[in-house]
XYZ file of C-alpha atoms in Angstrom:
588
model
C 1.577 81.499 -92.395
C 3.172 79.842 -95.435
C 2.878 76.195 -96.216
C 5.939 74.282 -94.976
C 8.076 72.478 -97.520
C 6.891 68.940 -98.048
C 9.192 65.911 -98.201
C 9.755 64.937 -101.823
C 10.498 61.336 -102.849
C 13.214 61.121 -105.497
C 11.515 58.188 -107.215
C 8.675 55.702 -106.980
C 8.659 54.503 -103.363
C 6.546 51.694 -101.885
C 7.059 51.527 -98.147
C 6.005 48.617 -95.913
C 3.318 49.229 -93.295
C 1.568 47.344 -90.512
C -1.634 46.304 -92.165
C -4.867 46.206 -90.188
C -7.019 43.191 -91.093
C -10.388 41.792 -90.116
C -10.155 38.859 -87.697
C -13.384 37.193 -88.758
C -14.157 33.692 -89.896
C -15.232 34.677 -93.398
C -13.250 37.672 -94.713
C -15.218 37.964 -97.968
C -18.290 39.018 -95.987
C -16.561 42.095 -94.569
C -15.221 43.333 -97.922
C -16.871 45.576 -100.499
C -16.308 47.085 -103.934
C -14.641 50.538 -103.994
C -16.785 53.232 -102.371
C -17.740 54.931 -105.635
C -19.251 51.757 -107.095
C -21.677 51.156 -104.231
C -25.371 52.051 -104.480
C -27.705 52.341 -101.499
C -29.116 48.937 -102.395
C -25.574 47.566 -102.308
C -25.044 49.064 -98.839
C -28.089 47.116 -97.671
C -26.757 43.889 -99.161
C -23.261 44.392 -97.749
C -24.566 45.039 -94.240
C -26.798 42.032 -94.702
C -23.769 39.865 -95.437
C -21.980 40.889 -92.213
C -22.656 43.529 -89.505
C -18.951 44.494 -89.530
C -18.708 45.006 -93.273
C -16.165 47.661 -94.217
C -18.950 49.695 -95.855
C -19.737 50.977 -92.345
C -16.363 52.733 -92.452
C -16.161 53.950 -96.048
C -19.844 54.955 -96.418
C -21.175 55.374 -92.877
C -24.945 55.320 -92.775
C -25.811 57.590 -89.878
C -27.552 60.920 -90.293
C -26.586 64.226 -88.641
C -27.233 64.117 -84.934
C -28.569 60.583 -85.016
C -25.928 57.917 -84.812
C -28.594 55.373 -84.002
C -29.520 55.133 -87.651
C -26.447 53.021 -88.194
C -27.148 49.557 -86.789
C -24.808 48.446 -84.086
C -24.279 44.763 -83.655
C -22.165 42.779 -81.300
C -19.011 41.907 -83.214
C -18.268 38.396 -84.301
C -15.747 36.796 -81.934
C -12.288 37.492 -83.341
C -10.184 34.736 -84.747
C -7.086 33.910 -82.677
C -4.362 36.380 -83.591
C -1.306 34.531 -82.411
C -1.010 32.255 -85.409
C -3.262 34.191 -87.823
C -4.064 31.094 -89.898
C -5.111 31.153 -93.531
C -8.745 32.154 -93.805
C -10.939 30.831 -96.607
C -14.375 32.151 -97.367
C -17.270 32.477 -99.740
C -19.823 35.257 -99.535
C -23.460 34.412 -98.795
C -26.424 36.557 -97.816
C -28.550 36.434 -94.683
C -31.724 38.103 -93.550
C -31.552 41.918 -93.937
C -30.180 43.661 -90.899
C -29.520 47.247 -91.980
C -31.839 49.868 -90.526
C -32.191 52.148 -93.521
C -34.261 52.122 -96.676
C -32.258 51.818 -99.885
C -32.816 54.108 -102.813
C -34.397 52.455 -105.820
C -31.788 50.945 -107.906
C -29.311 49.012 -109.138
C -28.638 45.392 -108.875
C -28.463 43.082 -105.928
C -25.166 41.529 -106.932
C -22.928 44.544 -106.420
C -23.013 45.493 -110.077
C -22.005 49.031 -110.964
C -24.330 51.543 -109.416
C -27.091 53.149 -111.471
C -26.821 56.305 -109.394
C -24.667 59.387 -109.191
C -22.718 57.977 -106.257
C -19.763 57.476 -108.529
C -19.171 61.190 -108.307
C -20.595 62.185 -104.928
C -22.197 60.083 -102.225
C -25.669 61.418 -101.367
C -25.131 61.017 -97.638
C -22.148 63.311 -97.901
C -24.095 66.377 -98.979
C -23.658 67.868 -95.534
C -19.947 67.126 -95.246
C -17.031 69.504 -95.440
C -17.437 72.398 -97.857
C -15.822 72.004 -101.237
C -12.310 73.362 -101.691
C -12.355 76.641 -103.549
C -9.598 75.768 -106.008
C -10.339 74.723 -109.566
C -10.919 70.967 -109.624
C -7.654 70.001 -111.314
C -5.651 72.089 -108.839
C -7.231 70.835 -105.645
C -4.133 69.047 -104.297
C -1.900 72.093 -104.761
C -4.023 75.150 -103.974
C -6.452 74.136 -101.262
C -5.577 75.956 -98.083
C -3.705 73.440 -95.916
C -4.691 75.197 -92.718
C -8.437 75.020 -93.275
C -9.714 71.960 -91.456
C -13.359 71.498 -92.315
C -15.512 70.058 -89.527
C -16.345 66.415 -90.211
C -19.923 65.339 -90.624
C -21.763 63.167 -88.164
C -21.405 60.322 -90.658
C -17.636 60.417 -90.487
C -17.559 60.880 -86.744
C -19.520 57.638 -86.664
C -16.922 56.006 -88.929
C -14.158 57.131 -86.591
C -15.955 55.721 -83.559
C -16.646 52.457 -85.357
C -13.002 52.079 -86.353
C -11.889 52.610 -82.762
C -14.463 50.137 -81.457
C -13.482 47.440 -83.918
C -9.801 47.842 -83.016
C -10.607 47.732 -79.302
C -12.854 44.668 -79.668
C -10.447 42.720 -81.886
C -12.672 42.788 -84.951
C -9.744 44.559 -86.614
C -6.224 43.503 -85.653
C -2.898 44.991 -86.793
C -0.198 42.740 -88.168
C 2.853 42.457 -85.945
C 5.509 43.748 -88.362
C 5.520 46.092 -91.372
C 5.022 44.393 -94.718
C 4.409 44.847 -98.386
C 1.392 42.743 -99.342
C 1.178 40.639 -102.483
C -2.422 40.772 -103.689
C -3.907 38.406 -106.276
C -7.314 38.497 -107.959
C -8.255 35.455 -110.010
C -11.341 34.095 -111.708
C -12.701 33.197 -115.117
C -10.458 35.020 -117.608
C -9.026 37.146 -114.771
C -5.581 37.066 -113.184
C -3.983 40.139 -111.671
C -1.197 40.353 -109.112
C 0.408 43.364 -107.518
C 1.849 44.891 -104.372
C -0.030 46.847 -101.703
C 2.036 49.303 -99.676
C 2.541 52.933 -98.681
C 3.312 54.865 -101.862
C 5.336 58.052 -101.454
C 3.252 61.077 -102.505
C 4.584 63.182 -105.369
C 3.513 66.218 -107.340
C 2.342 65.398 -110.882
C 5.038 67.777 -112.168
C 7.649 65.290 -110.960
C 6.283 62.795 -113.516
C 6.600 59.903 -111.076
C 2.917 59.280 -110.353
C 0.844 60.411 -113.323
C -2.847 61.265 -113.081
C -4.853 61.004 -116.278
C -8.243 62.337 -115.138
C -9.399 65.611 -113.656
C -10.907 65.522 -110.191
C -13.874 67.418 -108.790
C -14.015 69.373 -105.564
C -17.005 67.584 -104.025
C -15.627 64.023 -103.928
C -12.250 65.275 -102.672
C -13.937 67.163 -99.815
C -15.978 64.041 -99.058
C -12.966 61.728 -98.831
C -10.969 64.385 -96.945
C -13.644 64.488 -94.249
C -13.432 60.697 -93.929
C -9.617 60.425 -93.896
C -9.179 63.375 -91.523
C -11.698 61.997 -89.063
C -10.623 58.363 -89.119
C -6.896 59.122 -89.592
C -6.783 56.159 -91.927
C -6.577 55.021 -95.532
C -9.378 52.494 -95.734
C -9.030 51.381 -99.367
C -6.083 51.370 -101.771
C -5.859 53.369 -104.940
C -4.879 51.422 -108.099
C -1.590 52.252 -109.849
C -0.152 50.746 -113.035
C 3.486 50.739 -114.053
C 5.249 49.172 -117.000
C 7.584 46.845 -115.137
C 8.811 44.679 -118.018
C 8.465 41.612 -115.758
C 11.267 42.973 -113.600
C 12.576 41.750 -110.261
C 9.584 43.108 -108.303
C 7.169 41.190 -110.522
C 9.304 38.059 -110.327
C 9.143 38.222 -106.535
C 5.375 38.786 -106.605
C 4.883 35.695 -108.772
C 7.241 33.601 -106.642
C 5.412 34.537 -103.447
C 2.031 33.724 -104.996
C 3.258 30.380 -106.303
C 5.173 29.088 -103.286
C 3.964 30.687 -100.058
C 0.894 30.225 -97.931
C -1.515 33.188 -98.145
C -2.674 35.132 -95.116
C -6.185 35.425 -96.540
C -8.231 33.663 -99.202
C -11.631 35.165 -99.929
C -14.173 34.117 -102.558
C -16.478 37.021 -103.406
C -19.817 36.627 -105.112
C -18.611 38.293 -108.306
C -16.748 35.046 -109.001
C -13.286 36.296 -108.034
C -10.881 34.785 -105.531
C -8.740 37.234 -103.569
C -5.508 36.140 -101.885
C -3.092 38.145 -99.756
C 0.504 37.441 -98.682
C 2.912 39.505 -96.548
C 6.512 40.267 -97.570
C 8.403 41.196 -94.405
C 12.018 40.328 -95.290
C 13.993 43.613 -95.466
C 16.135 42.254 -98.294
C 13.082 41.398 -100.412
C 11.515 44.801 -99.704
C 14.759 46.457 -100.791
C 14.725 44.450 -104.036
C 11.202 45.660 -104.768
C 12.086 49.312 -104.213
C 15.296 49.108 -106.212
C 13.243 47.872 -109.166
C 10.484 50.461 -108.737
C 12.619 53.501 -107.987
C 13.196 54.763 -111.555
C 9.755 53.872 -112.904
C 6.581 55.880 -113.464
C 3.128 54.873 -112.276
C -0.209 55.799 -113.817
C -3.223 56.319 -111.566
C -5.665 53.778 -112.983
C -8.319 54.213 -110.286
C -8.485 56.531 -107.305
C -7.763 60.025 -108.665
C -9.980 61.651 -106.026
C -8.397 59.651 -103.231
C -4.877 60.478 -104.444
C -5.810 64.152 -104.587
C -7.183 63.779 -101.060
C -3.926 62.170 -99.882
C -2.082 65.285 -101.023
C -4.535 67.755 -99.485
C -4.336 65.877 -96.179
C -0.531 65.829 -96.391
C -0.440 69.620 -96.716
C -2.906 70.089 -93.872
C -1.016 67.804 -91.505
C 2.345 69.441 -92.208
C 0.823 72.871 -91.706
C -0.673 71.715 -88.403
C 2.679 70.284 -87.293
C 4.236 73.724 -87.811
C 1.610 75.599 -85.799
C 2.898 77.301 -82.645
C 2.513 75.098 -79.584
C 2.534 71.839 -81.535
C 5.712 69.944 -80.762
C 7.265 67.414 -83.093
C 6.439 64.550 -80.797
C 2.916 65.673 -80.027
C -0.013 63.712 -81.355
C -2.569 65.497 -79.204
C -4.293 67.072 -82.193
C -5.399 63.594 -83.253
C -5.994 62.008 -79.870
C -9.742 62.419 -80.156
C -9.963 60.634 -83.463
C -7.131 58.120 -83.583
C -7.442 54.500 -82.564
C -6.072 53.726 -79.109
C -2.327 53.274 -78.878
C -2.770 49.845 -77.358
C -5.658 47.429 -77.166
C -6.733 44.476 -75.140
C -8.945 41.805 -76.653
C -9.638 38.120 -76.399
C -6.134 37.397 -77.574
C -4.460 39.564 -74.933
C -2.785 42.979 -75.116
C -1.595 44.209 -78.482
C 0.994 46.844 -79.278
C -0.399 48.831 -82.177
C 2.325 51.403 -82.682
C 4.743 50.848 -85.539
C 7.261 53.284 -84.096
C 9.175 51.155 -81.647
C 12.237 49.579 -83.143
C 11.055 50.025 -86.699
C 13.754 50.230 -89.346
C 13.595 51.554 -92.871
C 13.478 48.250 -94.665
C 12.018 49.621 -97.836
C 14.113 52.669 -98.725
C 15.101 52.824 -102.352
C 18.593 53.566 -103.441
C 19.324 57.195 -104.199
C 21.061 58.943 -107.038
C 19.386 56.940 -109.789
C 19.717 58.702 -113.130
C 16.742 60.211 -114.890
C 15.479 57.653 -117.364
C 12.710 57.303 -119.863
C 9.444 56.669 -118.137
C 8.332 53.107 -118.876
C 4.666 54.076 -119.039
C 5.078 56.957 -121.431
C 8.463 56.605 -123.062
C 9.205 60.275 -122.268
C 11.882 61.542 -119.887
C 10.943 62.851 -116.497
C 12.113 66.414 -116.914
C 10.604 67.964 -113.794
C 12.560 66.340 -110.996
C 13.389 67.789 -107.569
C 16.569 69.807 -107.252
C 19.558 68.059 -105.776
C 19.131 69.853 -102.468
C 15.426 69.013 -102.163
C 14.848 66.729 -99.143
C 13.944 63.183 -100.134
C 11.633 60.759 -98.396
C 13.943 58.198 -96.841
C 12.946 57.718 -93.235
C 9.857 55.864 -92.056
C 7.076 57.600 -90.231
C 7.076 57.940 -86.471
C 3.440 58.944 -86.357
C 4.022 62.705 -86.317
C 5.635 65.196 -88.656
C 8.533 67.406 -87.723
C 9.975 70.252 -89.746
C 11.526 68.645 -92.797
C 10.564 65.172 -91.565
C 7.924 62.720 -92.655
C 4.665 61.518 -91.172
C 2.241 58.773 -92.142
C 0.263 61.245 -94.271
C 3.305 61.596 -96.587
C 2.271 58.203 -97.972
C -0.966 56.722 -99.243
C -2.322 53.189 -99.441
C -1.902 51.877 -102.997
C -1.977 48.728 -105.108
C 0.814 48.755 -107.699
C 0.478 46.395 -110.702
C 2.971 45.679 -113.503
C 0.917 46.282 -116.648
C 3.414 44.317 -118.746
C 2.781 41.142 -116.792
C -0.886 41.836 -116.049
C -2.469 44.049 -118.731
C -5.453 45.970 -117.378
C -9.031 45.676 -118.563
C -10.150 49.132 -119.670
C -13.921 49.645 -119.857
C -16.183 52.562 -120.676
C -18.172 54.715 -118.270
C -21.575 55.765 -119.558
C -23.651 58.872 -118.855
C -27.339 59.355 -118.134
C -29.023 62.756 -118.386
C -32.243 62.624 -116.323
C -35.113 64.744 -117.609
C -33.821 64.907 -121.191
C -36.130 62.538 -123.105
C -34.591 60.506 -125.911
C -36.886 62.162 -128.459
C -35.730 65.648 -127.456
C -32.051 64.643 -127.280
C -32.325 63.151 -130.770
C -34.074 66.157 -132.252
C -31.435 68.546 -130.932
C -28.631 66.292 -132.204
C -29.981 66.158 -135.767
C -28.538 69.586 -136.589
C -25.026 68.475 -135.614
C -24.806 64.707 -136.234
C -26.017 62.039 -138.589
C -28.652 60.014 -136.706
C -29.583 56.357 -137.224
C -32.626 54.839 -135.514
C -32.808 51.395 -133.842
C -35.709 49.700 -132.113
C -33.690 48.127 -129.338
C -30.454 48.541 -127.414
C -28.799 45.375 -128.770
C -29.127 46.509 -132.390
C -27.783 49.925 -131.513
C -24.798 48.484 -129.668
C -23.910 46.287 -132.646
C -24.026 49.348 -134.894
C -21.890 51.378 -132.466
C -19.168 48.741 -132.649
C -19.063 48.926 -136.451
C -18.546 52.667 -136.987
C -15.448 54.847 -136.512
C -15.049 57.386 -133.732
C -16.466 59.781 -132.814
C -19.783 58.052 -132.318
C -22.294 57.797 -129.459
C -25.325 55.611 -128.852
C -28.288 57.298 -127.200
C -30.792 55.068 -125.394
C -34.009 55.573 -123.496
C -37.763 55.343 -123.911
C -38.365 54.405 -127.568
C -35.185 52.524 -128.477
C -31.680 53.643 -129.434
C -30.169 56.310 -131.686
C -26.651 56.240 -133.143
C -24.826 59.559 -133.610
C -22.066 59.540 -136.274
C -20.283 61.932 -138.621
C -20.475 65.212 -136.696
C -20.425 68.535 -138.498
C -16.649 69.070 -138.771
C -16.762 72.864 -138.638
C -18.971 73.022 -135.552
C -16.972 70.256 -133.860
C -13.648 71.987 -134.509
C -15.059 75.282 -133.203
C -16.191 73.633 -129.960
C -12.952 71.843 -129.078
C -10.478 73.838 -126.970
C -7.419 75.027 -128.933
C -5.132 74.736 -125.912
C -5.498 70.945 -125.874
C -3.643 68.453 -128.046
C -5.194 66.899 -131.126
C -5.182 63.539 -129.354
C -7.097 64.946 -126.389
C -9.590 66.637 -128.695
C -10.219 63.354 -130.516
C -11.240 61.393 -127.408
C -14.924 60.498 -127.291
C -15.213 61.740 -123.708
C -13.627 65.064 -124.693
C -16.091 65.476 -127.573
C -18.958 64.586 -125.254
C -17.800 67.086 -122.622
C -16.911 69.976 -124.934
C -19.359 69.539 -127.822
C -22.327 67.247 -127.252
C -23.320 68.306 -123.762
C -22.731 72.087 -123.877
C -23.262 72.874 -127.565
C -25.848 70.311 -128.659
C -27.789 69.996 -125.396
C -26.853 73.166 -123.495
C -25.526 71.585 -120.280
C -22.282 70.834 -118.489
C -20.839 67.444 -117.582
C -20.974 67.718 -113.807
C -22.210 65.568 -110.963
C -25.401 67.595 -110.557
C -26.575 67.227 -114.144
C -25.140 63.936 -115.364
C -25.433 60.529 -113.724
C -22.676 57.942 -114.114
C -22.997 54.206 -114.835
C -19.901 52.014 -115.010
C -19.713 49.416 -117.795
C -23.303 48.214 -117.828
C -25.146 49.452 -120.935
C -28.439 47.855 -119.923
C -28.256 49.497 -116.498
C -27.674 52.861 -118.168
C -30.668 52.374 -120.461
C -32.898 51.334 -117.529
C -31.852 54.384 -115.533
C -32.604 56.625 -118.521
C -36.121 55.207 -118.834
C -36.729 55.440 -115.082
C -35.656 59.108 -114.939
C -37.311 60.193 -118.176
C -33.895 60.841 -119.638
C -31.277 59.752 -122.152
C -28.344 57.373 -121.722
C -25.156 58.121 -123.631
C -23.295 54.880 -124.355
C -19.582 55.204 -125.123
C -16.901 52.826 -126.298
C -13.829 52.388 -124.070
C -10.872 54.660 -124.695
C -7.721 53.059 -126.072
C -5.051 52.500 -123.406
C -2.389 54.041 -125.639
C -4.459 57.232 -125.908
C -4.805 57.462 -122.138
C -1.074 56.970 -121.632
C -0.181 59.502 -124.321
C -2.497 62.140 -122.851
C -1.026 61.589 -119.373
C 2.501 61.717 -120.784
C 1.777 65.102 -122.291
C 0.672 66.493 -118.949
C -3.016 66.573 -119.871
C -6.005 65.007 -118.138
C -8.859 63.234 -119.836
C -12.337 64.439 -118.790
C -13.764 63.104 -115.563
C -14.979 59.517 -115.497
C -13.424 58.658 -118.851
C -11.867 55.337 -117.876
C -12.628 52.329 -115.728
C -9.579 50.137 -115.259
C -10.036 46.704 -113.762
C -10.076 44.519 -111.925
C -10.242 47.019 -109.084
C -8.867 46.072 -105.658
C -11.403 44.798 -103.149
C -11.899 47.063 -100.147
C -11.465 45.585 -96.669
C -8.740 42.979 -97.161
C -6.118 45.238 -95.565
C -6.517 48.726 -94.065
C -3.996 51.342 -93.005
C -4.296 53.595 -89.949
C -1.866 56.409 -89.254
C -1.395 55.545 -85.583
C -0.448 51.950 -86.404
C 1.373 52.546 -89.714
């Protein structure tokens, strides 16, 4: 059976949704960093901070056939929902309560993980099998009718989500909204909008990926989203908004209105959340966004997962015996349609009486993309159906469902320029001495006794250059053999792509110099922290490869040309905090 035609937005669409939020006294304690920045030690600390921390949903801790390994605690009494007052918090730690032993690692303050979890969570090794498509084609070629059985971990996440909704730990907002989200702290201020972004094919040049994805993490997140029928954490999108009307409204709301939530997390940031529910204001936002392009800054694997899930759900809706109004295929895994808690009965369906307050205008001309400066040439044909109507919780032929959208934070990079940091590699089992000796035939090598001296030298030399660190100090690689380098770089990529340090690492250093591939089985990932990378290298008898951040203009140019930088090339920040607002398909 062929894949049914998917609804195609004719521009950048950010639809309001009924957010699901924690009704606890201290919201910071139930939040977490994004799932791929959490080590096992961090899981312990997060569960220590609050038994209902969102990490129990995004990285469930149970093992196959033994749900008891995830601690179950009586929920904190919910805050009254009727008035939903402003909540202010600061994160503190209590006596450990989690029932599992953390892996050795990382830091206790939620610093970037010194493990490979940034590419594939260890507990997910038994999850759904990997899609068979090449990694960069996962969203388009994975069979939409193959529903992989979820793991016990994700079944536990689904049960936990239902329990928390039933008990009032999680409570849906009464009306659909776009959410203004602010992160502030020392030298940090970022504001944006959280909503349902309409899903598009990269060929449409509306939402631009800039990194390849890998099959394992997509299968992992697909198992979680399919089982929970929810988007539990937003992806991070950037657009060049030129301080337009959407940004002006965001700043006005942040300056003049009372926030729904104020949370002070232990990384020194303050997070605030407001709801925009006025249909006229939502229309203003979408009119401003409609002709713009967005770059995926963080969340490539989750965006790819959104699109795989979209194809699966539409295929399921077209199966014989499944009516348009039927939701029976999800009854076993969706939250209840209505709940009763301490605050009384709650209607949790968004369907009744909902109007399309956030539809963009149609017929906008093709314009230069603000992010890239290049025209969007691959646009849907005039007779292609466009995404205009809100979800009713199920998909009909040619219609839309909640899986035609994905939870996203959208930030105007003109008003709030992103912080782009490097992601470092660690190769366990490759001692620094051996890595250096192999590199000597291809690179000029300088020797340093300590990491600090090596880092200072790295900052003073032109690209391409890499700092190796491990047992015995640091080694700076510069001035590669030009003939061997040129021979290693793929001729079907642009000169700009071939000049990126992550491209040279992936195509030349790892396979040619060291005889290995840059994949999640061989190479460990460490975000930002050079000292953490060096420690991990020493602990694993390996070598850390320290890189400088890519230039933002290079990333944008590569994306504009339809190329993808190698995996884990960029770390844009500040990343949205997980747990401030969730999205479930039944409530959306």
